[in-house]
Amino acid sequence: SAQAKKKPVVGLVMKSLANEFFKQMEEGAVAFAKKDGSFELIPVGMNSESDIDTQINAMDNFIAKKVNVIVVAPADSVGMVAAVKRAVDAGIIVVNFDVTLNKEAMKNAGLPADFLFVGVDNAEGAEIVGDHLGKTIGKGGKVFIIEGNPGADNANQRKEGFMRSVKKYNLNVLSSTTAHWETEEANTVVTNLLTKYPSVKGIMCANDSMVLGAVRALDAAGRKDVQVVGFDNILPVQDLIKRGKCLATIDQFGPDLASNGIRAGLRMLKGEKLTGWQKTPLRLVTKADFK
Amino acid sequence: MNMIEFHSVTVQFTGVKALSQVDLNIEKGEVHVLVGENGAGKSTLIKLLSGVHTPTEGSILFDGHPFTPTTPRDAIKAGIRVVYQELNLLPYLSVAENIFFERLPQKHGLVDFKKLYADTEVHLQEVGLEVSPQTPVEHLSIAQMQLVEIAKALSSDSKLVVFDEPTASLTPREIDRLFVLIKNLRKKGVTIIYISHRLQEFIEIGDRITILRNGTKVGTWGIRDLTTDEIVKQMIGKDIGSGYPYRNDVVPGEVVLSVQNLAYMGGPATGVSFAVRRGEILGIGGLIGAGRTETMRALFGADPKRGGRVLLDGKEITIDSPLDAVNHGICLLTEDRKNQGLILDMSCAANTTITNLRRVSRFGILDKSAERKVSEQYVRELAIKTSSIDQLARNLSGGNQQKIVLAKWLFRSARIIILDGPTRGIDVGAKFEIYTLIGELAAAGKSVIIVSSEMPELLGICQRILVFSKGTLAGELHRSEFSQEAVLSLAYKAYLTVPRQTIGKDAPQ
Amino acid sequence: MNAQKITRSLLREAGIGVALLLLSVVFIFFAPNFATFANLRNIFTQISINTVIAIGMTFVILLAGIDLSVGSVLALCAVVAGLIISNPSLPVGVAILLSILSSVAIGMVCGLFNGFVSERWKIASFVVTLGMLNIARGLALEVSHSRTIFMFPKAFTMAGDLTLLGIPFIFLIAVTLVVLAHFILSKTVFGRLIYAIGNNEEAVRLSGHNPMKYKIIAFVICGATVGIAAIMYMMRLQIASPILGVGFELSAIAAVVIGGTSMLGGKGSLIGTFLGACIIGVLNNGLLLIGLGDFARQIITGFIIILAVILDTYRYRLSKALST
Amino acid sequence: MNAQKITRSLLREAGIGVALLLLSVVFIFFAPNFATFANLRNIFTQISINTVIAIGMTFVILLAGIDLSVGSVLALCAVVAGLIISNPSLPVGVAILLSILSSVAIGMVCGLFNGFVSERWKIASFVVTLGMLNIARGLALEVSHSRTIFMFPKAFTMAGDLTLLGIPFIFLIAVTLVVLAHFILSKTVFGRLIYAIGNNEEAVRLSGHNPMKYKIIAFVICGATVGIAAIMYMMRLQIASPILGVGFELSAIAAVVIGGTSMLGGKGSLIGTFLGACIIGVLNNGLLLIGLGDFARQIITGFIIILAVILDTYRYRLSKALST
Ligand SMILES: Nc1ncnc2c1ncn2[C@@H]1O[C@H](COP(=O)(O)OP(=O)(O)OP(=O)(O)O)[C@@H](O)[C@H]1O
Ligand SMILES: Nc1ncnc2c1ncn2[C@@H]1O[C@H](COP(=O)(O)OP(=O)(O)OP(=O)(O)O)[C@@H](O)[C@H]1O
Ligand SMILES: [Mg+2]
Ligand SMILES: [Mg+2]
């Protein structure tokens, strides 16, 4: 309708909606758009988490479509910079959320260093949950780190956060291996690592999907003495925490993340000037939360 | 009483009318011979019965009822079995499974392999093929595969059996046996349609004969109502000289190629030794499985050798691949045209020039008009019947496919030309042309080696015949010594000295 | 005579077995804890799912087809079965039975679609199953709202940890299916026809059979094994997620091809497929136990896959060397 | 006569073109902004890389081979080229030239490995390139320490945004390569032999050729196109990342197969491949513009891929209907 056409259009570039974390985020954004009603939302997801290509295509398509605001969660902190620059040059307001664009790359592309970013500090989250694990198993405890996709930014940041806890608690990292964010692979990897290092006391998983696999590996091996921590706070992991099979995870308030980004974009559209890192909250989730 | 009636049947392919208004009755219990030039439409007629093709116009009655098969299954259900001209076997499966796979014997829902192999033995003995039922078909020679096809067709009860050139690669021994089988079938009241280009054969076996020319029926006669000359004349529309175009005027020159103890893998270690002269036509005879094909393939580098030396113009050369051989001016026309000779899904032109692409290209870029010219020239010279040179090789009749294979090697113009079964499936008229052509090659100083199972052909055009027996050279005959008996007695030589084995490579065929 | 025949046929089919043996020997020496009973059990569990999918894939590849959709279809089966089984309003027994049946049924329907469309219109199965890969994944995400489904009844999840004489239950399922399928392929008329069609479809057609029927059935079988694999997956991980199974087609095809089945059809065996799946499983397990870094492990995996198959080409020489 | 022949041959090769046309018409009506110049330019850019890889893949598939390693090799090429080009100690011109050369060279070496190993030991190229998929990915991660490489010289990245008469530069590269490769396949001796070998390798060998040579060259060509695609990728995205290219093999093979090339070899054309790549690109773009949900989009993509190829089987009837 003619009225709808006058509403500003917001393009939301997400990561893989197959991941329930991002799906919840998208649903949160859609719900927000419906309630707010002052803008039109076009959400786009990808086929896989490392699918930079589809994201770039989506960006270009949004530019061609001349949307007013693009809110983007980059699949690659460097790879997205050029496309963001194109959008900015085309006069579109761009909000970066979830994964921060690479500072050096931004500088190189001519984007301001204080370019707006809305999101959590992944490293900080990993550190919080890592500290909790450190406290629980004690100084010098033996741990595995189950990493996300090698080369993925949030995977790198979470590992970095874990490593800070490792240092603080003088933990002994027996192995740091990728399971590509996947349940099945995490199950296989942890099963095999348990064979190699039976003395392990803690497992840090870079996301909750991998927690599911790790916990099953411990179950199958009959190990009740190993603590697992994760990241994302998905429902099945909440269940595991309730049942004492998982120690803790990090809630990034996913459903609100994209909406926060959109809100910032709409404010800028009205002429406000927002810059820098607008940190969004994080929360440690443990069994205590379900009492 | 008619088994089959064709009523003004027409078959139209894109560009070709393969059959036009053909009326034909096949009586119950007769052996009906179907002859005609290459591309006359014989195979097409047969494929109407088996549901491979359907008539564009006209109708067919089978046993008095209208018959419209749309799949081969319909034909088999009606009791029609066909031995197709082109082999259709399952290479990785065993001989037994190939013969019986339409109705594998079962016990409790499982394949009864014991019975399968036992039954197969019986059928193999019938056709005179002495290989183990468990041999994978890919290990057989063309002739052996042909026998498997025949055994397959005979393994079930049927009302009508069609043979489309069953003997093209068989030697007299198997042919005799086949004829006994056919006569037995006829006694049982089975109707038989028999297609062949070998005059002597069908005169021996047939009751009536129908001649096709260019897709139309010339007529049907009792087999004894026509002389062989008349048959040939009706077939190709003109007289050809009887006999073979033997060139007395060509005298072989110096030795060009000499082979010493050439042994193929799986053959006797001593191998064979022989020499070929400039301008000579050398025949190679023997029974099926005598190792003729294998020796020639080893010579050509198509298969690895077990041992031996090859000398060209007195100098030793190494041939490890067909590429080496061709570079030395040696070529080989393989016996299996479908799998080894032709690229079925490419045009006649492309098939013709593949042996010598350099001659139809410049700086690696194809000169399509030069290719056209070459290809059209061979179509003319060899009277290849095709709608155009762009026609796919697959769509040619069997004999015309064979001519394409011949053309491709003529185009290479090698010095030493080895032909393994060059006239397989070629009609009488064209055969004569091909013999003439071979004579001309010899006259031009080329050396020709012909491997053939058709003895009259060897006796007719060769200056010398080598006879193989069980992988060894049993003897050599000069033109003055030529006779069927002489060749046969040499061919059996190696088998008579050892006890007969039933299974294994060395089995006499 | 007969013993000789068996050895020969084993070596023909099991050429890749030599590679498996060598690999295992290397790991026994260099990978700590590789040769323990617990680890063997882990390997068994880990190869079960791939083995089952590869069984169905073998049927399809023997007919010169390919099925790229197995991973996505697995997800779809699992998600639907997961929704049924975690439905608290159903009695546990009914829920379990229904979920197993529906998983297999969905797999078979997807297979039927793949087979029917590719045969009816004579389209490359690569394209049809690529389409199905997208369709099934989309459906799985839609049906589950991209949520991971969990909370399965105890009676069901117990099966995942069940062992018989120390051998994991799901591995027993896999082995049973291998034996069954090997039996079908080598001993039944249906099986022989599968080989025959893969060899020379035209010849089979001329002999009065309908190759189309068998080709469609092969896809349906493949779908059924995927449905079974989905249930095994749920037993093992106690979840059903719409994103599982990504890349499974590659592992399954790899098992089949490493096992010596020709992608051009007509040649190959299920024993080979099973050994192929074992190679992949042992490789993943052993390299991790050796304790290499992620990247080095990936590189070495690549080389060993190639080496194993190269070794296979030398099996004749090897078999001679071993027998003297 | 001649015009008739051209139409016929176009319809033979371009059956899939009809599907592309129909698809585009639908999108023009239903996808807002689809038919704008800016969007057309986007589509051009988006299909360029897949097109170039698919060119090389066409050579391999025409020979009944397959190359699963293209995505990983692309990453390896890009990472190495990226390290060279972002090296500040090299003069810009030298750095650019060297990085292009090394990218193509690495692609060719990987292709040579694939071709040589699969031909020397007569191993299914599926297995060899599956191995290479792992090897190249591992190397790419190792070489780059799994970091994304960026900061390329302006002179280089400019090329990514360059247009000629509004047409993106990288699309021009792709089209040029399509034309060149089409010429090679249809007009040269080499191309003729590729088709011949794909149809009947044994017959070609017995005609005095060395099929092995041509098969290896085909893999090398495929590697070279991957090397070129890597450079194009870097121009477009201004980064080189070790994780890029995952799944590219599937898109490239899909373009080839949708374009009508048979996976059994010997049959197909580059024009078809190009149209196949276009279909995939238009589909991705148009469905996005229509604004469907992700899952629905995925499901519909699956169906349309299948439908497009089904439509292709009706081209004869269609061509008649269109001509009257
Ligand atoms: N599928 C087809 N498409 C086009 N033309 C065909 C096709 N099949 C056969 N022909 C043509 O029909 C004609 C008759 O062929 P047919 O195979 O019946 O000949 P034939 O009498 O069996 O010859 P031969 O003795 O060489 O086997 C030939 O000109 C052949 O090229
Ligand atoms: N029992 C057997 N098992 C497998 N292969 C056999 C057996 N007997 C013979 N052969 C095959 O027979 C062939 C040897 O005969 P070859 O074809 O060389 O003879 P030929 O004299 O040319 O006869 P043909 O007329 O059959 O061509 C080889 O291919 C050989 O492998
Ligand atoms: Mg014929
Ligand atoms: Mg022979």
PDB file of N, CA, C and O in Angstrom, chain A residues 17 23 44-45 50 53 56-58 60-61 64-65 76 78-79 82 86 102 104-105 108 150-151 156, chain D residues 33 39 42 46 141 146-148 150-152 154 161 233 236-239 241 243 285 288-289 294-295 297:
ATOM      1  N   LEU A  17      20.279 -18.618  10.105  1.00  0.00           N
ATOM      2  CA  LEU A  17      19.069 -18.752  10.905  1.00  0.00           C
ATOM      3  C   LEU A  17      18.815 -20.197  11.289  1.00  0.00           C
ATOM      4  O   LEU A  17      17.913 -20.512  12.052  1.00  0.00           O
ATOM      5  N   LYS A  23      18.091 -17.486  15.159  1.00  0.00           N
ATOM      6  CA  LYS A  23      16.671 -17.551  14.853  1.00  0.00           C
ATOM      7  C   LYS A  23      15.877 -16.781  15.909  1.00  0.00           C
ATOM      8  O   LYS A  23      14.999 -15.979  15.592  1.00  0.00           O
ATOM      9  N   VAL A  44      17.263 -11.109   6.454  1.00  0.00           N
ATOM     10  CA  VAL A  44      17.875 -12.084   5.555  1.00  0.00           C
ATOM     11  C   VAL A  44      18.866 -12.933   6.341  1.00  0.00           C
ATOM     12  O   VAL A  44      19.691 -12.410   7.072  1.00  0.00           O
ATOM     13  N   GLY A  45      18.751 -14.244   6.178  1.00  0.00           N
ATOM     14  CA  GLY A  45      19.706 -15.125   6.840  1.00  0.00           C
ATOM     15  C   GLY A  45      20.586 -15.808   5.807  1.00  0.00           C
ATOM     16  O   GLY A  45      20.442 -15.604   4.611  1.00  0.00           O
ATOM     17  N   SER A  50      29.626 -19.455   7.994  1.00  0.00           N
ATOM     18  CA  SER A  50      30.815 -18.881   7.374  1.00  0.00           C
ATOM     19  C   SER A  50      30.517 -18.359   5.973  1.00  0.00           C
ATOM     20  O   SER A  50      31.407 -18.093   5.200  1.00  0.00           O
ATOM     21  N   ASP A  53      29.747 -14.877   1.500  1.00  0.00           N
ATOM     22  CA  ASP A  53      29.313 -14.560   0.157  1.00  0.00           C
ATOM     23  C   ASP A  53      27.847 -14.148   0.107  1.00  0.00           C
ATOM     24  O   ASP A  53      27.499 -13.119  -0.457  1.00  0.00           O
ATOM     25  N   ILE A  56      27.346 -10.744   1.615  1.00  0.00           N
ATOM     26  CA  ILE A  56      27.744  -9.646   0.729  1.00  0.00           C
ATOM     27  C   ILE A  56      26.671  -9.448  -0.332  1.00  0.00           C
ATOM     28  O   ILE A  56      26.284  -8.319  -0.645  1.00  0.00           O
ATOM     29  N   ASN A  57      26.195 -10.566  -0.892  1.00  0.00           N
ATOM     30  CA  ASN A  57      25.126 -10.469  -1.876  1.00  0.00           C
ATOM     31  C   ASN A  57      23.916  -9.768  -1.285  1.00  0.00           C
ATOM     32  O   ASN A  57      23.312  -8.907  -1.918  1.00  0.00           O
ATOM     33  N   ALA A  58      23.572 -10.147  -0.062  1.00  0.00           N
ATOM     34  CA  ALA A  58      22.412  -9.540   0.578  1.00  0.00           C
ATOM     35  C   ALA A  58      22.633  -8.038   0.757  1.00  0.00           C
ATOM     36  O   ALA A  58      21.738  -7.227   0.500  1.00  0.00           O
ATOM     37  N   ASP A  60      24.555  -6.096  -1.055  1.00  0.00           N
ATOM     38  CA  ASP A  60      24.467  -5.449  -2.361  1.00  0.00           C
ATOM     39  C   ASP A  60      23.016  -5.341  -2.823  1.00  0.00           C
ATOM     40  O   ASP A  60      22.613  -4.342  -3.416  1.00  0.00           O
ATOM     41  N   ASN A  61      22.266  -6.399  -2.551  1.00  0.00           N
ATOM     42  CA  ASN A  61      20.860  -6.343  -2.930  1.00  0.00           C
ATOM     43  C   ASN A  61      20.130  -5.243  -2.158  1.00  0.00           C
ATOM     44  O   ASN A  61      19.291  -4.544  -2.712  1.00  0.00           O
ATOM     45  N   ALA A  64      21.033  -1.981  -3.698  1.00  0.00           N
ATOM     46  CA  ALA A  64      20.293  -1.807  -4.945  1.00  0.00           C
ATOM     47  C   ALA A  64      18.855  -1.409  -4.660  1.00  0.00           C
ATOM     48  O   ALA A  64      18.247  -0.628  -5.374  1.00  0.00           O
ATOM     49  N   LYS A  65      18.331  -1.959  -3.593  1.00  0.00           N
ATOM     50  CA  LYS A  65      16.943  -1.703  -3.228  1.00  0.00           C
ATOM     51  C   LYS A  65      16.782  -0.346  -2.550  1.00  0.00           C
ATOM     52  O   LYS A  65      15.669   0.101  -2.317  1.00  0.00           O
ATOM     53  N   ASP A  76      32.132 -12.236   8.735  1.00  0.00           N
ATOM     54  CA  ASP A  76      33.582 -12.061   8.811  1.00  0.00           C
ATOM     55  C   ASP A  76      33.857 -10.599   9.106  1.00  0.00           C
ATOM     56  O   ASP A  76      33.395  -9.713   8.395  1.00  0.00           O
ATOM     57  N   VAL A  78      36.347  -8.781   8.791  1.00  0.00           N
ATOM     58  CA  VAL A  78      37.094  -8.032   7.787  1.00  0.00           C
ATOM     59  C   VAL A  78      36.325  -8.027   6.472  1.00  0.00           C
ATOM     60  O   VAL A  78      36.181  -7.011   5.808  1.00  0.00           O
ATOM     61  N   GLY A  79      35.799  -9.190   6.114  1.00  0.00           N
ATOM     62  CA  GLY A  79      35.168  -9.355   4.804  1.00  0.00           C
ATOM     63  C   GLY A  79      33.974  -8.451   4.601  1.00  0.00           C
ATOM     64  O   GLY A  79      33.663  -8.062   3.480  1.00  0.00           O
ATOM     65  N   ALA A  82      34.157  -3.904   3.297  1.00  0.00           N
ATOM     66  CA  ALA A  82      34.014  -3.264   1.986  1.00  0.00           C
ATOM     67  C   ALA A  82      32.547  -3.049   1.652  1.00  0.00           C
ATOM     68  O   ALA A  82      32.159  -1.992   1.140  1.00  0.00           O
ATOM     69  N   ARG A  86      30.484   0.411   1.012  1.00  0.00           N
ATOM     70  CA  ARG A  86      29.646   0.671  -0.163  1.00  0.00           C
ATOM     71  C   ARG A  86      28.284   1.212   0.265  1.00  0.00           C
ATOM     72  O   ARG A  86      27.766   2.166  -0.305  1.00  0.00           O
ATOM     73  N   ASN A 102      36.387  -5.286  11.966  1.00  0.00           N
ATOM     74  CA  ASN A 102      37.810  -5.165  12.281  1.00  0.00           C
ATOM     75  C   ASN A 102      38.277  -3.717  12.185  1.00  0.00           C
ATOM     76  O   ASN A 102      38.048  -3.040  11.180  1.00  0.00           O
ATOM     77  N   GLU A 104      41.249  -2.272  12.029  1.00  0.00           N
ATOM     78  CA  GLU A 104      42.279  -1.958  11.048  1.00  0.00           C
ATOM     79  C   GLU A 104      41.677  -1.897   9.642  1.00  0.00           C
ATOM     80  O   GLU A 104      41.954  -1.009   8.860  1.00  0.00           O
ATOM     81  N   ALA A 105      40.808  -2.883   9.383  1.00  0.00           N
ATOM     82  CA  ALA A 105      40.182  -2.939   8.067  1.00  0.00           C
ATOM     83  C   ALA A 105      39.300  -1.724   7.849  1.00  0.00           C
ATOM     84  O   ALA A 105      39.226  -1.179   6.748  1.00  0.00           O
ATOM     85  N   ASN A 108      41.455   1.163   7.055  1.00  0.00           N
ATOM     86  CA  ASN A 108      41.959   0.960   5.704  1.00  0.00           C
ATOM     87  C   ASN A 108      40.921   1.338   4.657  1.00  0.00           C
ATOM     88  O   ASN A 108      41.232   1.882   3.596  1.00  0.00           O
ATOM     89  N   PRO A 150      37.437 -22.501  13.001  1.00  0.00           N
ATOM     90  CA  PRO A 150      38.692 -21.753  12.926  1.00  0.00           C
ATOM     91  C   PRO A 150      38.518 -20.594  11.942  1.00  0.00           C
ATOM     92  O   PRO A 150      37.956 -20.765  10.880  1.00  0.00           O
ATOM     93  N   GLY A 151      38.970 -19.445  12.321  1.00  0.00           N
ATOM     94  CA  GLY A 151      38.852 -18.299  11.429  1.00  0.00           C
ATOM     95  C   GLY A 151      37.617 -17.458  11.701  1.00  0.00           C
ATOM     96  O   GLY A 151      37.530 -16.327  11.251  1.00  0.00           O
ATOM     97  N   ASN A 156      37.303 -16.940  17.726  1.00  0.00           N
ATOM     98  CA  ASN A 156      38.592 -16.430  18.189  1.00  0.00           C
ATOM     99  C   ASN A 156      38.445 -15.671  19.502  1.00  0.00           C
ATOM    100  O   ASN A 156      39.223 -15.857  20.436  1.00  0.00           O
TER     101      ASN A 156
ATOM    102  N   ASN D  33      12.198  -4.278  -7.764  1.00  0.00           N
ATOM    103  CA  ASN D  33      13.567  -3.850  -8.094  1.00  0.00           C
ATOM    104  C   ASN D  33      14.402  -4.895  -8.828  1.00  0.00           C
ATOM    105  O   ASN D  33      15.580  -4.702  -9.055  1.00  0.00           O
ATOM    106  N   ASN D  39      20.434  -3.805  -9.978  1.00  0.00           N
ATOM    107  CA  ASN D  39      20.278  -5.192  -9.558  1.00  0.00           C
ATOM    108  C   ASN D  39      20.902  -6.151 -10.567  1.00  0.00           C
ATOM    109  O   ASN D  39      21.511  -7.147 -10.216  1.00  0.00           O
ATOM    110  N   ASN D  42      24.364  -6.345  -9.906  1.00  0.00           N
ATOM    111  CA  ASN D  42      24.633  -7.198  -8.753  1.00  0.00           C
ATOM    112  C   ASN D  42      24.654  -8.670  -9.160  1.00  0.00           C
ATOM    113  O   ASN D  42      25.520  -9.433  -8.750  1.00  0.00           O
ATOM    114  N   GLN D  46      27.566 -11.308  -8.786  1.00  0.00           N
ATOM    115  CA  GLN D  46      27.379 -12.472  -7.930  1.00  0.00           C
ATOM    116  C   GLN D  46      27.630 -13.795  -8.646  1.00  0.00           C
ATOM    117  O   GLN D  46      28.028 -14.769  -8.022  1.00  0.00           O
ATOM    118  N   LEU D 141      44.537 -22.820   6.300  1.00  0.00           N
ATOM    119  CA  LEU D 141      44.427 -22.405   7.700  1.00  0.00           C
ATOM    120  C   LEU D 141      45.801 -22.256   8.326  1.00  0.00           C
ATOM    121  O   LEU D 141      46.067 -21.323   9.083  1.00  0.00           O
ATOM    122  N   SER D 146      44.867 -19.017  10.368  1.00  0.00           N
ATOM    123  CA  SER D 146      43.410 -18.864  10.429  1.00  0.00           C
ATOM    124  C   SER D 146      42.966 -17.419  10.659  1.00  0.00           C
ATOM    125  O   SER D 146      41.924 -17.176  11.246  1.00  0.00           O
ATOM    126  N   ARG D 147      43.735 -16.489  10.161  1.00  0.00           N
ATOM    127  CA  ARG D 147      43.330 -15.078  10.199  1.00  0.00           C
ATOM    128  C   ARG D 147      42.909 -14.628   8.802  1.00  0.00           C
ATOM    129  O   ARG D 147      43.452 -15.095   7.809  1.00  0.00           O
ATOM    130  N   THR D 148      41.973 -13.721   8.779  1.00  0.00           N
ATOM    131  CA  THR D 148      41.595 -13.122   7.510  1.00  0.00           C
ATOM    132  C   THR D 148      42.649 -12.097   7.106  1.00  0.00           C
ATOM    133  O   THR D 148      43.088 -11.305   7.933  1.00  0.00           O
ATOM    134  N   PHE D 150      43.896  -8.843   4.889  1.00  0.00           N
ATOM    135  CA  PHE D 150      43.285  -7.708   4.188  1.00  0.00           C
ATOM    136  C   PHE D 150      44.329  -6.625   3.982  1.00  0.00           C
ATOM    137  O   PHE D 150      45.514  -6.899   4.016  1.00  0.00           O
ATOM    138  N   MET D 151      43.898  -5.421   3.764  1.00  0.00           N
ATOM    139  CA  MET D 151      44.774  -4.307   3.421  1.00  0.00           C
ATOM    140  C   MET D 151      45.486  -4.553   2.108  1.00  0.00           C
ATOM    141  O   MET D 151      46.702  -4.693   2.053  1.00  0.00           O
ATOM    142  N   PHE D 152      44.698  -4.663   1.081  1.00  0.00           N
ATOM    143  CA  PHE D 152      45.275  -4.829  -0.242  1.00  0.00           C
ATOM    144  C   PHE D 152      45.519  -3.450  -0.852  1.00  0.00           C
ATOM    145  O   PHE D 152      44.831  -2.491  -0.501  1.00  0.00           O
ATOM    146  N   LYS D 154      45.325  -0.209  -3.096  1.00  0.00           N
ATOM    147  CA  LYS D 154      44.173   0.437  -3.740  1.00  0.00           C
ATOM    148  C   LYS D 154      44.063   0.023  -5.205  1.00  0.00           C
ATOM    149  O   LYS D 154      42.975  -0.255  -5.708  1.00  0.00           O
ATOM    150  N   ASP D 161      35.663  -2.813  -8.016  1.00  0.00           N
ATOM    151  CA  ASP D 161      34.507  -1.945  -8.202  1.00  0.00           C
ATOM    152  C   ASP D 161      34.442  -1.372  -9.610  1.00  0.00           C
ATOM    153  O   ASP D 161      33.506  -0.651  -9.955  1.00  0.00           O
ATOM    154  N   TYR D 233      37.754 -13.090  -6.382  1.00  0.00           N
ATOM    155  CA  TYR D 233      37.151 -13.034  -5.062  1.00  0.00           C
ATOM    156  C   TYR D 233      37.799 -11.948  -4.219  1.00  0.00           C
ATOM    157  O   TYR D 233      37.133 -11.154  -3.545  1.00  0.00           O
ATOM    158  N   ARG D 236      36.760  -8.577  -5.269  1.00  0.00           N
ATOM    159  CA  ARG D 236      35.402  -8.253  -4.903  1.00  0.00           C
ATOM    160  C   ARG D 236      35.272  -7.985  -3.407  1.00  0.00           C
ATOM    161  O   ARG D 236      34.646  -7.013  -2.993  1.00  0.00           O
ATOM    162  N   LEU D 237      35.859  -8.852  -2.583  1.00  0.00           N
ATOM    163  CA  LEU D 237      35.641  -8.738  -1.148  1.00  0.00           C
ATOM    164  C   LEU D 237      36.777  -8.031  -0.428  1.00  0.00           C
ATOM    165  O   LEU D 237      36.682  -7.721   0.745  1.00  0.00           O
ATOM    166  N   GLN D 238      37.886  -7.823  -1.129  1.00  0.00           N
ATOM    167  CA  GLN D 238      39.032  -7.134  -0.554  1.00  0.00           C
ATOM    168  C   GLN D 238      39.577  -7.837   0.675  1.00  0.00           C
ATOM    169  O   GLN D 238      40.160  -7.195   1.566  1.00  0.00           O
ATOM    170  N   ILE D 239      39.339  -9.112   0.751  1.00  0.00           N
ATOM    171  CA  ILE D 239      39.947  -9.912   1.809  1.00  0.00           C
ATOM    172  C   ILE D 239      40.383 -11.249   1.230  1.00  0.00           C
ATOM    173  O   ILE D 239      39.994 -11.617   0.126  1.00  0.00           O
ATOM    174  N   SER D 241      40.406 -15.036   3.010  1.00  0.00           N
ATOM    175  CA  SER D 241      40.177 -15.734   4.272  1.00  0.00           C
ATOM    176  C   SER D 241      40.318 -17.238   4.050  1.00  0.00           C
ATOM    177  O   SER D 241      39.920 -17.758   3.013  1.00  0.00           O
ATOM    178  N   ILE D 243      38.720 -19.532   5.356  1.00  0.00           N
ATOM    179  CA  ILE D 243      37.495 -20.318   5.440  1.00  0.00           C
ATOM    180  C   ILE D 243      36.560 -20.029   4.280  1.00  0.00           C
ATOM    181  O   ILE D 243      35.441 -20.512   4.244  1.00  0.00           O
ATOM    182  N   ASN D 285      19.100 -14.306  -6.141  1.00  0.00           N
ATOM    183  CA  ASN D 285      18.816 -12.878  -6.097  1.00  0.00           C
ATOM    184  C   ASN D 285      17.315 -12.613  -6.051  1.00  0.00           C
ATOM    185  O   ASN D 285      16.820 -11.901  -5.179  1.00  0.00           O
ATOM    186  N   LEU D 288      15.358 -13.559  -2.896  1.00  0.00           N
ATOM    187  CA  LEU D 288      15.685 -12.645  -1.819  1.00  0.00           C
ATOM    188  C   LEU D 288      14.859 -11.363  -1.963  1.00  0.00           C
ATOM    189  O   LEU D 288      14.318 -10.833  -0.995  1.00  0.00           O
ATOM    190  N   LEU D 289      14.765 -10.888  -3.207  1.00  0.00           N
ATOM    191  CA  LEU D 289      14.051  -9.639  -3.442  1.00  0.00           C
ATOM    192  C   LEU D 289      12.556  -9.791  -3.206  1.00  0.00           C
ATOM    193  O   LEU D 289      11.883  -8.866  -2.781  1.00  0.00           O
ATOM    194  N   ASP D 294      13.536 -17.213   5.151  1.00  0.00           N
ATOM    195  CA  ASP D 294      14.704 -17.980   4.736  1.00  0.00           C
ATOM    196  C   ASP D 294      14.394 -19.418   4.412  1.00  0.00           C
ATOM    197  O   ASP D 294      14.911 -19.987   3.469  1.00  0.00           O
ATOM    198  N   PHE D 295      13.550 -20.017   5.247  1.00  0.00           N
ATOM    199  CA  PHE D 295      13.324 -21.442   5.079  1.00  0.00           C
ATOM    200  C   PHE D 295      12.474 -21.692   3.841  1.00  0.00           C
ATOM    201  O   PHE D 295      12.741 -22.578   3.039  1.00  0.00           O
ATOM    202  N   ARG D 297      12.425 -19.836   1.346  1.00  0.00           N
ATOM    203  CA  ARG D 297      13.304 -19.571   0.215  1.00  0.00           C
ATOM    204  C   ARG D 297      14.112 -20.813  -0.126  1.00  0.00           C
ATOM    205  O   ARG D 297      14.261 -21.178  -1.290  1.00  0.00           O
TER     206      ARG D 297
END
